[in-house]
Coordinates of C-alpha atoms in Angstrom, one line a residue:
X1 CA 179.1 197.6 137.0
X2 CA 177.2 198.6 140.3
X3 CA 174.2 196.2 140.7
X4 CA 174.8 194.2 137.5
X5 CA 172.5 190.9 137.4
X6 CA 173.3 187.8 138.3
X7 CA 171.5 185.1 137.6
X8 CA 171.6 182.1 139.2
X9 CA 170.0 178.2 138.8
X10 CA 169.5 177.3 142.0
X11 CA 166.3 175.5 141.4
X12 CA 167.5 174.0 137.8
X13 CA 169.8 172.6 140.5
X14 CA 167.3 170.8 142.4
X15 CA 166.7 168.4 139.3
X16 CA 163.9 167.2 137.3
X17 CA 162.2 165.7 140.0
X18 CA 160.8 169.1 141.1
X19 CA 160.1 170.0 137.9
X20 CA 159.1 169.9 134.2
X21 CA 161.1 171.4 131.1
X22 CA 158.8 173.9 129.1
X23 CA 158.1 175.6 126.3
X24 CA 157.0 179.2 126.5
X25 CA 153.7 179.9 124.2
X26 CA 154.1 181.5 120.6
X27 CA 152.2 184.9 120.8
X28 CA 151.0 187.0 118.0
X29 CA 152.1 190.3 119.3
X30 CA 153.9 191.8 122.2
X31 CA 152.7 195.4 123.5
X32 CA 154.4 196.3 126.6
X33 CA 151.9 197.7 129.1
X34 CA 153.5 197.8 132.1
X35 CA 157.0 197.3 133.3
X36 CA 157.9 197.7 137.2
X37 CA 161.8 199.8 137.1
X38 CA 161.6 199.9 140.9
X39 CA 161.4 196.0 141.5
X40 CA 163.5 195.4 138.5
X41 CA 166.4 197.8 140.0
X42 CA 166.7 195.4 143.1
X43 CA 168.2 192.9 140.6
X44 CA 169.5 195.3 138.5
X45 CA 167.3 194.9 135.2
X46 CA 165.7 198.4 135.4
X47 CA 168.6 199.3 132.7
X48 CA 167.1 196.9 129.8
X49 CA 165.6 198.8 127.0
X50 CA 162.0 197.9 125.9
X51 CA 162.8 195.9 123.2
X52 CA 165.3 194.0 125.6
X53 CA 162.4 193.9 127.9
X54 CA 160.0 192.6 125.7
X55 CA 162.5 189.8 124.3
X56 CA 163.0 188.6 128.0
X57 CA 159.3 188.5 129.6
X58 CA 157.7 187.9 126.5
X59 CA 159.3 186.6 123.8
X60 CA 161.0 184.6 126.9
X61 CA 164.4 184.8 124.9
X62 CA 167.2 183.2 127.7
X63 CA 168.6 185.5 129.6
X64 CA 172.9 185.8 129.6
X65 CA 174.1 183.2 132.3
X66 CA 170.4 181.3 133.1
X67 CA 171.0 177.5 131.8
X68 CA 167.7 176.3 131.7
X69 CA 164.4 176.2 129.7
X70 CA 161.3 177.2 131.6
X71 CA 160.2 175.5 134.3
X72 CA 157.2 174.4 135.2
X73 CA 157.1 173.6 139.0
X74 CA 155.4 170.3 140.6
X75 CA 153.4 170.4 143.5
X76 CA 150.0 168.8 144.6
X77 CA 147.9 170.9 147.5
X78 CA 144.2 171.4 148.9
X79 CA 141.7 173.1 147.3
X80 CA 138.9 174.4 149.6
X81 CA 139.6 171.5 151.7
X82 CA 140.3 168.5 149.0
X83 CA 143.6 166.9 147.7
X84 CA 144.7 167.5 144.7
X85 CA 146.8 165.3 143.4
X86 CA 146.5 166.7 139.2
X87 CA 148.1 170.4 140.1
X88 CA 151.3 171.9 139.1
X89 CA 152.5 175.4 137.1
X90 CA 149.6 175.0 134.0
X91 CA 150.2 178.4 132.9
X92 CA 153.1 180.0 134.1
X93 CA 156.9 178.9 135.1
X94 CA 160.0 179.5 136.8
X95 CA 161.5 181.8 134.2
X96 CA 165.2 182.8 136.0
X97 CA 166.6 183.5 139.4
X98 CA 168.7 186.1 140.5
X99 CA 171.0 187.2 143.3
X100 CA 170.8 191.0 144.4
X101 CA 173.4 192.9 146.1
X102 CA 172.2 191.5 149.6
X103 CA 172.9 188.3 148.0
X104 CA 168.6 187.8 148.8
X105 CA 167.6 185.1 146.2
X106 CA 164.7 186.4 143.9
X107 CA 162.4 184.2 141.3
X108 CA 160.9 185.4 138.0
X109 CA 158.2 183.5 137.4
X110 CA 155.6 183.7 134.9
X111 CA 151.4 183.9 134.5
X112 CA 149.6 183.4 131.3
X113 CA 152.9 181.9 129.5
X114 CA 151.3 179.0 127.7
X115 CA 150.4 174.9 128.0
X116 CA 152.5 172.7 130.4
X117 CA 152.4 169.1 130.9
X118 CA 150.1 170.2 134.2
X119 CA 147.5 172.8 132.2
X120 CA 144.5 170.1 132.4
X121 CA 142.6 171.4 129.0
X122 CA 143.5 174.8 130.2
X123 CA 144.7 177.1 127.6
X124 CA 147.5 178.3 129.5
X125 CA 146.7 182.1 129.3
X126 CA 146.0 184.8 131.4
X127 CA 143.6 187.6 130.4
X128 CA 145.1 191.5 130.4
X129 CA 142.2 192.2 133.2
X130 CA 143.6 189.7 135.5
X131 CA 147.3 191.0 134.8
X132 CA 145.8 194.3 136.1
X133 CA 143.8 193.7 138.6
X134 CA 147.1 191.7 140.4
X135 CA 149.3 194.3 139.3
X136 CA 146.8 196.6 141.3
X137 CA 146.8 193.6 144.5
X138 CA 150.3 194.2 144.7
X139 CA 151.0 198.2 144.7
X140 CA 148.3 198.5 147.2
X141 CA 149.3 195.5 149.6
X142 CA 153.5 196.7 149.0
X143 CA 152.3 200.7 150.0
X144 CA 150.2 198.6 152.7
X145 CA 153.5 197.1 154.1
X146 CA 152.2 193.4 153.4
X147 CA 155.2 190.9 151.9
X148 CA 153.9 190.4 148.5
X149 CA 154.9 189.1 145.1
X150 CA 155.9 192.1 142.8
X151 CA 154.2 192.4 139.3
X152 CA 157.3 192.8 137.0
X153 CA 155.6 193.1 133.5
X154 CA 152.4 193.1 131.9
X155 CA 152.9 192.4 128.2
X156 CA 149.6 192.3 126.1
X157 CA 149.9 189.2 124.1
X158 CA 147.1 189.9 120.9
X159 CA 144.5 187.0 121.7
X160 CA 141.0 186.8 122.1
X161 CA 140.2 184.7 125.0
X162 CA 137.0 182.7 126.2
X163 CA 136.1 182.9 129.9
X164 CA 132.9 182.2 131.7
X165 CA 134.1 185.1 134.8
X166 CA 134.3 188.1 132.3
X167 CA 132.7 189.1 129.1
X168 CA 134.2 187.6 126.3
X169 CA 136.3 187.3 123.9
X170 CA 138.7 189.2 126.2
X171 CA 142.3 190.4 125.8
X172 CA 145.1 188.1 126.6
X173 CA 148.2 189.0 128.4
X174 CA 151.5 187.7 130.0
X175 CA 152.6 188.5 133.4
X176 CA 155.6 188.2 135.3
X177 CA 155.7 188.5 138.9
X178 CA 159.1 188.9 141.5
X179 CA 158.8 186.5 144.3
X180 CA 161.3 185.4 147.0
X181 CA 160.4 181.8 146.0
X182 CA 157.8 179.9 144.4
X183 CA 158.0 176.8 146.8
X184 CA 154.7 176.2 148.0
X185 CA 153.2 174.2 151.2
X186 CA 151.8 172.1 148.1
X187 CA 155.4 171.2 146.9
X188 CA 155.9 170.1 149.7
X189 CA 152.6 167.8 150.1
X190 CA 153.5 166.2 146.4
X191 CA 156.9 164.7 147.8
X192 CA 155.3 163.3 150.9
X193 CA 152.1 162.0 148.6
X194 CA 155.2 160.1 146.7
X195 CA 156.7 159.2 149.4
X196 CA 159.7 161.1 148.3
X197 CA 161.8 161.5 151.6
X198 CA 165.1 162.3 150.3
X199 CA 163.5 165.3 148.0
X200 CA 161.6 166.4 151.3
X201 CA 165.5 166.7 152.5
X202 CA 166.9 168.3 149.7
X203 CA 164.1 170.4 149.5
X204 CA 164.4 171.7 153.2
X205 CA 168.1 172.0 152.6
X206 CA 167.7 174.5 149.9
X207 CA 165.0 176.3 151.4
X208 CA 166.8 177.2 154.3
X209 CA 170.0 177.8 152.8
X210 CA 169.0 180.2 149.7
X211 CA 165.5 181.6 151.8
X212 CA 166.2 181.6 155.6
X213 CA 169.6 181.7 155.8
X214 CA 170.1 179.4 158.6
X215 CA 173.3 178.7 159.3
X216 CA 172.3 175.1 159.9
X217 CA 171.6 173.8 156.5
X218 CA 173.8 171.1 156.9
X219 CA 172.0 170.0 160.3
X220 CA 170.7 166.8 160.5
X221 CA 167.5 166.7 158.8
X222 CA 165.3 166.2 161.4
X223 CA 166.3 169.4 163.4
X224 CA 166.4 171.4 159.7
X225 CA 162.5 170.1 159.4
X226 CA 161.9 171.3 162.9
X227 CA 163.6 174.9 162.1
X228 CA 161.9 175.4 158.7
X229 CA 158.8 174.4 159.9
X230 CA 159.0 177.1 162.2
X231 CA 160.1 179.6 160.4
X232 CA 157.4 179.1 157.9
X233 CA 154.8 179.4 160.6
X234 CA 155.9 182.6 162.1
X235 CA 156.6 184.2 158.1
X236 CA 152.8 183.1 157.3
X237 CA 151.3 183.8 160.4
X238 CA 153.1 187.7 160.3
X239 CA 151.7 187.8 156.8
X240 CA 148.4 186.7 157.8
X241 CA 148.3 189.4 160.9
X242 CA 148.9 192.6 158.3
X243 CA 146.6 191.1 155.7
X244 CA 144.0 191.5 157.9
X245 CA 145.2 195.0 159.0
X246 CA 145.2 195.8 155.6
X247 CA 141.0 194.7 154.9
X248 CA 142.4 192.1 152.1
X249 CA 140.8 189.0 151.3
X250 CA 142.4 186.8 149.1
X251 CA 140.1 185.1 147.6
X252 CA 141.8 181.1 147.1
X253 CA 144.1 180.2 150.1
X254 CA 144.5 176.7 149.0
X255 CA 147.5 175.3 149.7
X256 CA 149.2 175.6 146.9
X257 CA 148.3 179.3 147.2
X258 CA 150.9 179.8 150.0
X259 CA 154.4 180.3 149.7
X260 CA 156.3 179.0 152.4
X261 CA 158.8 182.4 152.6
X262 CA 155.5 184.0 153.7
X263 CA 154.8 186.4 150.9
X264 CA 151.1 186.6 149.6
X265 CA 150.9 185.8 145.8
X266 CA 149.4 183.9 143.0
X267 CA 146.0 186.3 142.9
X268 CA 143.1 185.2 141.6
X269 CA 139.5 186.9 142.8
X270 CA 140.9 189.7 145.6
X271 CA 138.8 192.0 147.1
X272 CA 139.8 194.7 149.6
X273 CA 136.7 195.0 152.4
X274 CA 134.6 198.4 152.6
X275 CA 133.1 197.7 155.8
X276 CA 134.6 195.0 158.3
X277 CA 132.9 192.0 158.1
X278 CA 134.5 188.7 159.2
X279 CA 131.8 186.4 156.6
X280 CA 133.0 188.8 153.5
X281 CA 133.8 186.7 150.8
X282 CA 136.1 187.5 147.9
X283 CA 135.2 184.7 145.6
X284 CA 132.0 183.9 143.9
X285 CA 132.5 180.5 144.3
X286 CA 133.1 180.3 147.9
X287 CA 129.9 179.1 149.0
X288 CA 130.7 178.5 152.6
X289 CA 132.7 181.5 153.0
X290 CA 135.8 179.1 153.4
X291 CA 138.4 182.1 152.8
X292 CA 136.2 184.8 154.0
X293 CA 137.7 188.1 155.3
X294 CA 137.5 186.4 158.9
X295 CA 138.4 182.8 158.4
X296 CA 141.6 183.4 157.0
X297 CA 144.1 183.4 159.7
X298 CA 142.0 179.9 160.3
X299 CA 142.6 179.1 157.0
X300 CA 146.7 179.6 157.3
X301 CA 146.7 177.8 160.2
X302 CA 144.7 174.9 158.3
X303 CA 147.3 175.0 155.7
X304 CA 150.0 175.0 157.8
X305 CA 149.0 171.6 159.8
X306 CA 149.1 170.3 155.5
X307 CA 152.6 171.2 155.6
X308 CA 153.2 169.8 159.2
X309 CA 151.8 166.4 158.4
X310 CA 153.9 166.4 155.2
X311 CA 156.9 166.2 157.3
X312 CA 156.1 163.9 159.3
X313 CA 158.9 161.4 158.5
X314 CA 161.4 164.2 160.0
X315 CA 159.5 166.0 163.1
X316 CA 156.9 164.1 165.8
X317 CA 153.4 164.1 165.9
X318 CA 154.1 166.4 169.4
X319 CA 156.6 168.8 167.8
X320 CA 154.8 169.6 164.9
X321 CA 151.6 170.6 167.3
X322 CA 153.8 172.7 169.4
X323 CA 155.2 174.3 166.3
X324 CA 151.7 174.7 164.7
X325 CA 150.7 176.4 168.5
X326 CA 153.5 179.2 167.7
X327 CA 151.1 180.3 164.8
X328 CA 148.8 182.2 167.2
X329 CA 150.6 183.9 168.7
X330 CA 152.8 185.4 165.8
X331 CA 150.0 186.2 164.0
X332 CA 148.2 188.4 167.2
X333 CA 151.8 190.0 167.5
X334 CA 151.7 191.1 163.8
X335 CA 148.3 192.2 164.0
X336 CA 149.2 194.1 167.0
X337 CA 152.0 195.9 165.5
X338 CA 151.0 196.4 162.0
X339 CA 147.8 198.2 163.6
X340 CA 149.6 200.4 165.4
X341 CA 152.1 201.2 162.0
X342 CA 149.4 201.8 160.0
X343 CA 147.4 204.0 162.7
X344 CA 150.6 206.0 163.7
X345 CA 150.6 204.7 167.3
X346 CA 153.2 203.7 169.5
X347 CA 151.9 200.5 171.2
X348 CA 148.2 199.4 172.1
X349 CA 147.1 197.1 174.9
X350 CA 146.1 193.7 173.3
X351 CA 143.0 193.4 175.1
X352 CA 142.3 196.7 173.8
X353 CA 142.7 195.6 170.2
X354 CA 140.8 193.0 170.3
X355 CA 137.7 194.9 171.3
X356 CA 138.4 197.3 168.8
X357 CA 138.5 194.6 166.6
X358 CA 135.3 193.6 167.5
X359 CA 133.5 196.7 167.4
X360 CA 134.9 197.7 163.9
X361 CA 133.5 194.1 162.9
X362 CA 130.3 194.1 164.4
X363 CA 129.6 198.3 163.5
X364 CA 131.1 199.7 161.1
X365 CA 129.1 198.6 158.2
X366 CA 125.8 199.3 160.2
X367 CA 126.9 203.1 161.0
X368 CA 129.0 202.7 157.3
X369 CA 132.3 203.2 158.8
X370 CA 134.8 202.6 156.4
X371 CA 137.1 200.2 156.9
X372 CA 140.5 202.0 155.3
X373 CA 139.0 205.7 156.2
X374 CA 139.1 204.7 160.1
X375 CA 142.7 203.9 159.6
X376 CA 143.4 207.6 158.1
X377 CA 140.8 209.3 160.7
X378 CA 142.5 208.7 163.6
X379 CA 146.2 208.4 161.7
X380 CA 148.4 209.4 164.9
X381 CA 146.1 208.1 167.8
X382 CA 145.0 210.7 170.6
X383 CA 146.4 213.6 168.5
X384 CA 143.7 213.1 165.8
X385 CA 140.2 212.0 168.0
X386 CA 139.4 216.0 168.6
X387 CA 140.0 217.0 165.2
X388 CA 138.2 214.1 164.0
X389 CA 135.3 213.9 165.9
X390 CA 134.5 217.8 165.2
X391 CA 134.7 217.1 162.1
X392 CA 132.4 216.5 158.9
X393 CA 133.1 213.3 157.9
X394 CA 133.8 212.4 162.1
X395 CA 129.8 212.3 162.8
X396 CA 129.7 209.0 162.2
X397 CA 132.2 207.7 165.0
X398 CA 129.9 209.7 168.0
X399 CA 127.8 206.5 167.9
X400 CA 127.1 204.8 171.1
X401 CA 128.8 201.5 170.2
X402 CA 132.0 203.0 168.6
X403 CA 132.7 205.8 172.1
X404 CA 134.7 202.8 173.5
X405 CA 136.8 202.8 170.3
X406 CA 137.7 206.7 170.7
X407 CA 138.2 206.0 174.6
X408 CA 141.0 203.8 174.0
X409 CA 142.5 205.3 171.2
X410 CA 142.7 208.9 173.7
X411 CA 145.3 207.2 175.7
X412 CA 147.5 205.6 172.9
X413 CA 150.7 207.8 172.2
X414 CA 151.6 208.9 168.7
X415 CA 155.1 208.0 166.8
X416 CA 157.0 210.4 166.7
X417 CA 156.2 213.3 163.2
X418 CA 152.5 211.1 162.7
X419 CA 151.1 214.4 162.8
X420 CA 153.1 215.5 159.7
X421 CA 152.3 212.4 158.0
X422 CA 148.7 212.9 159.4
X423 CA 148.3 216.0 157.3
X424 CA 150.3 214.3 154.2
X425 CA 148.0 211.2 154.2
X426 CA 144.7 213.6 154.1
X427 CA 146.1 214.4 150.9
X428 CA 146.6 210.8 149.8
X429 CA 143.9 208.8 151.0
X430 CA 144.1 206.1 148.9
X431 CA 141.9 202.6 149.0
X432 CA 141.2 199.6 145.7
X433 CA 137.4 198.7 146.2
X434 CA 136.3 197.0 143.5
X435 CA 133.9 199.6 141.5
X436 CA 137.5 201.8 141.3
X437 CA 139.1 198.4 140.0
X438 CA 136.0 197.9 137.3
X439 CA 136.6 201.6 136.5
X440 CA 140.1 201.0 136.3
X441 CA 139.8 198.0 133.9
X442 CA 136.7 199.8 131.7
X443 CA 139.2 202.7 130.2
X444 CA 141.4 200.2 129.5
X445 CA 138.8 198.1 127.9
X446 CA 136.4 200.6 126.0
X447 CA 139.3 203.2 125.3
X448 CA 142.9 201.8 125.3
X449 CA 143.4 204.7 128.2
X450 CA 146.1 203.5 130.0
X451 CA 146.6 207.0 132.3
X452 CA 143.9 205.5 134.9
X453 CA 145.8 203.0 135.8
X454 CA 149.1 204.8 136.0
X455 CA 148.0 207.3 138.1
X456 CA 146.6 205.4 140.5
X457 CA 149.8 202.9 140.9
X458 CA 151.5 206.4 141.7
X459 CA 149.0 207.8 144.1
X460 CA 149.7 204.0 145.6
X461 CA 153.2 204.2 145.7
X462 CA 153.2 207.8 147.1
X463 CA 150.9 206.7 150.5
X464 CA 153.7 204.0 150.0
X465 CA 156.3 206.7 150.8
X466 CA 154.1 208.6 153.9
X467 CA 153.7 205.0 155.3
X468 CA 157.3 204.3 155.1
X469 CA 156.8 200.8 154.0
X470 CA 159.9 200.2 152.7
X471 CA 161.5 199.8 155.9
X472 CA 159.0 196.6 157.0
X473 CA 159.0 194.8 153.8
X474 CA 161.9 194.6 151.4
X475 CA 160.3 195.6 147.7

């Protein structure tokens, strides 16, 4: 059978010191709001029927050929800045594992799935807005060719939940998300916080066998820390350049908020930015702006050194400092290229990015230039400033500060058909500020109309197809 499942145990393989056997929460009902065919087809599960669906990511019935229980994963990590030694999975799991045709490993893990040993008085649940609103991170990030987890399901669950973020009681849901791995830097920091050397090793042996690939898995230990450390760097800082590309702010880039295969995940209070602004903060709680828009490459980084030091039984104090300076320059080389994919240009000067960078920073919410329409405006470079600037909606890039911006754009050339997809995105102009996201979530709310959402993940997925994202991230 062409693409049939296969799932796989590699972490079950690991053993028990990496994690904790669970039990999946009782629920009173199952309603199956959402279900993702085009991620499940990678590992060939778009054929289930709904029922079959339903018995697998929410009833969390085994599926043929997984071995294990749910697990829920151990790891420690930072949280805006202080260790955390009392973290871990406390409302979600590692549900199964499978291999797709590629033989690329995939995890299924779960949000809102009940009580572990690690939930901390927490009830373990996840509320149906949250489901949405990271169902809705990840469409717009994936059509924004950002490595992302993939929201797999959204099953409404039938409780009334109490939370101090959201009028209550609110409706509960389970959610199951699509990731290349749920290692975190924070895994990683809980085996060096225990001292746990020959973990660290099995640990970085698996990673870079079933993740990376490397051909060296069997290398001695201390060159396989070197390499994965490495690799982790350049994945996170590439992620980190297109984030901010992209105007997303995460909201919570603890530690054991990053996955060390470089895919953005676990998403708690997102926000894509209307205007640029470097101090924009996604989280009410963020007091010192922490994880602002702009601090977050300085926030990687940060995290990064966490992971550094937590191998430092296996790589020297010098290596891991000229590993951790590799991070700046990947993450300018993604910004530089994913600029120029998403504004249909061929290549761009670096010291010409940079100042239009700055202006966009320093202007564009003075002269309320916004941040996603400049991206569309001058889709295709040189070929669009005329057309632009004559028009309407173009008056408000003629301002003194931003002529430098149109300058350098004049002399960038195009890709080749941006002017076709120029015309194509005018049509599909697509951006997730957060009054659409509260208009979004208040039909499903007030009126059970589920159409809102729907169409927008397709008007996502279509700019998706203009952008061509599938051929820079693999979704």
């Amino acid at each position: 059978m062409k693409n049939q499942p296969k799932p796989v145990n590699t972490h079950f393989n690991l053993g028990k010191d990496f994690f904790d056997i669970t039990t999946q929460a009782q629920f009173p009902d199952h309603i199956l709001r959402f279900r993702n065919n085009r991620t499940a087809q990678i590992i060939g599960l778009d054929k289930l029927s709904d029922e079959e669906w339903i018995d697998y990511f929410g009833k969390f019935n085994r599926y043929p050929g997984v071995i294990h229980a749910p697990l829920a994963l151990k790891y420690h990590g930072h949280q805006f800045g202080h260790y955390n030694s009392d973290l871990g999975d406390g409302r979600g799991f590692l549900l199964a594992q499978f291999l797709d045709k590629n033989k690329v490993l995939w995890d299924l893990g779960t949000k809102g799935s009940g009580q572990t040993n690690f939930s901390r008085g927490g009830d373990g649940r996840l509320t149906l807005k949250g489901a949405v609103r990271e169902l809705l991170a990840t469409e717009f990030l994936s059509a924004l060719g950002v490595p992302t987890s993939q929201t797999l399901s959204i099953i409404e669950t039938g409780e009334n939940l109490e939370r101090n973020d959201e009028p209550s009681p609110t409706r509960s849901a389970v959610l199951v998300r699509r990731s290349n791995s749920h290692v975190r830097i924070g895994t990683f920091q809980r085996l060096a916080y225990f001292n746990e050397n020959e973990n660290i090793e099995k640990l970085l042996r698996h990673v870079t066998k079933n993740y990376f690939f490397s051909k060296k898995h069997d290398a001695s230990s201390c060159s396989l820390a070197e390499d994965f450390f490495l690799e982790s760097v350049k994945r996170i800082a590439n992620s980190m350049g297109r984030i901010i590309v992209s105007g997303f702010v995460h909201g919570v880039l603890n530690t054991d908020n990053f996955n060390i295969t470089g895919e953005v995940f676990d998403y708690g209070p997102w926000r894509f930015i209307e205007y640029a602004s470097s101090s924009f903060t996604a989280a009410y709680f963020d007091y010192n702006g922490r994880y602002s828009f702009g601090n977050q490459p300085e926030a990687a980084l940060w995290a990064l050194t966490q992971l550094g030091k937590s191998l430092k039984e296996f790589i020297s104090e010098e290596r891991i400092f000229e590993i951790l300076n590799q991070f700046s320059k990947n993450f300018h080389l993604s910004l530089k290229r994913h600029f120029c994919w998403r504004l249909g240009i061929e290549d761009i000067n670096s010291n010409d990015l940079n100042k239009i960078m700055h202006i966009l920073l320093n202007e564009s919410e003075k002269n309320k230039i916004d941040y996603c329409s400049f991206f569309y405006d001058f889709y295709g470079g040189s070929d669009s400033i005329i057309d632009c600037l004559k028009s309407s909606y173009g008056s408000k890039y003629k301002v003194k500060q931003f002529l430098l911006v149109t300058d350098i754009l004049k002399s960038n050339t195009s890709f080749n058909g941006s002017s076709e997809k120029k015309h194509m995105l005018d049509q599909s102009r697509e951006n997730l500020l957060i009054n659409e996201v509260e208009k979004i979530w208040e039909q499903i709310s007030l009126h059970d109309n589920w159409n809102v959402l729907e169409d927008k993940i397709q008007r996502l997925r279509a700019l998706g197809n203009i952008l061509e994202s599938k051929k820079i991230i693999y979704f």
